[in-house]
Amino acid sequence: MADRNKRLDSNIPGNFYVDATCINCDTCRQLAPASFEEIGRYSAVSHQPVSGPEIHQAYQALLTCPVGAIGTEQSDKALAQTAMGSFPSPIEDGVSYCGFNSEKSFGANSFLIEHPDGNWLIDSPRYLKHLVEVFERRGGIAHIFLTHQDDVADSDKYAAHFGAKRIIHRADVQAASTAEQIIEGEETTQIGSDFQIIPVPGHTAGSMVLLYRETFLFTGDHLWWNPHTKSL
């Protein structure tokens, strides 16, 4: 929970703020770009949300912040509950963004793929009752694809609850030593007709990406968007 006594001076006056526990992971800037921006070494509120969509996005950012660094001077529980209910947030074709990024994975994003042969979790969000219940309603989790060792987070808890198969590369297996499926070498692994696991160069030796239906590429930290140059 954010501490107003640690409110950063870089925030503009108003209800929403970021405190000094921010790890500058970029999550809030992804979810509510109209309200948050990078100022110095931290994120900060550069525009207080006014419209309904802006306020909704700001509450999404507050809930998803991995270290709870976003706070409000006056909280609206109903709006916060609505924001919580928006996760996992649909993207397209059964793919959703989970929200609730984990400090254990340095604020990395995680995703849900709903598939008739079993749902996939891509990297791990925080282990939360809300997400567990949503995943249960949508058919559970069959596979947990771990892009690399940094983004394992609470994957062990989700695997235990759902009986899911965790997939990780041999070179990063120390991060999930009891994983159920280990990828070896540098060759692409095909799982069913829709999923390709591709080992790639990365900042860990066991980095992998997942290509889904030749359309969605889940890259972990292999690719990174540069907001300044507007390019990868």
mmCIF file of C-alpha atoms in Angstrom, residues 92-95 113-118 190-191 193-196 210-218:
data_model
loop_
_atom_site.group_PDB
_atom_site.id
_atom_site.type_symbol
_atom_site.label_atom_id
_atom_site.label_comp_id
_atom_site.label_asym_id
_atom_site.label_seq_id
_atom_site.Cartn_x
_atom_site.Cartn_y
_atom_site.Cartn_z
ATOM 1 C CA GLU A 92 -7.824 -10.571 -28.843
ATOM 2 C CA ASP A 93 -8.750 -14.131 -29.835
ATOM 3 C CA GLY A 94 -8.812 -15.585 -26.320
ATOM 4 C CA VAL A 95 -5.607 -13.842 -25.239
ATOM 5 C CA ILE A 113 -4.397 -17.953 -23.510
ATOM 6 C CA GLU A 114 -7.763 -19.714 -23.498
ATOM 7 C CA HIS A 115 -7.504 -22.769 -25.725
ATOM 8 C CA PRO A 116 -9.804 -25.770 -26.303
ATOM 9 C CA ASP A 117 -6.954 -28.186 -25.562
ATOM 10 C CA GLY A 118 -6.132 -26.471 -22.265
ATOM 11 C CA GLN A 190 5.974 -27.656 -31.492
ATOM 12 C CA ILE A 191 3.110 -28.341 -29.076
ATOM 13 C CA SER A 193 -0.860 -27.173 -33.999
ATOM 14 C CA ASP A 194 -0.934 -23.726 -32.402
ATOM 15 C CA PHE A 195 2.107 -23.370 -30.149
ATOM 16 C CA GLN A 196 5.796 -23.044 -31.021
ATOM 17 C CA LEU A 210 6.178 -18.560 -27.498
ATOM 18 C CA LEU A 211 4.551 -18.133 -30.909
ATOM 19 C CA TYR A 212 0.807 -18.737 -30.806
ATOM 20 C CA ARG A 213 -1.166 -19.328 -34.008
ATOM 21 C CA GLU A 214 1.513 -17.541 -36.038
ATOM 22 C CA THR A 215 0.044 -14.305 -34.653
ATOM 23 C CA PHE A 216 0.921 -13.695 -31.006
ATOM 24 C CA LEU A 217 4.570 -13.674 -29.955
ATOM 25 C CA PHE A 218 5.202 -13.716 -26.208
#
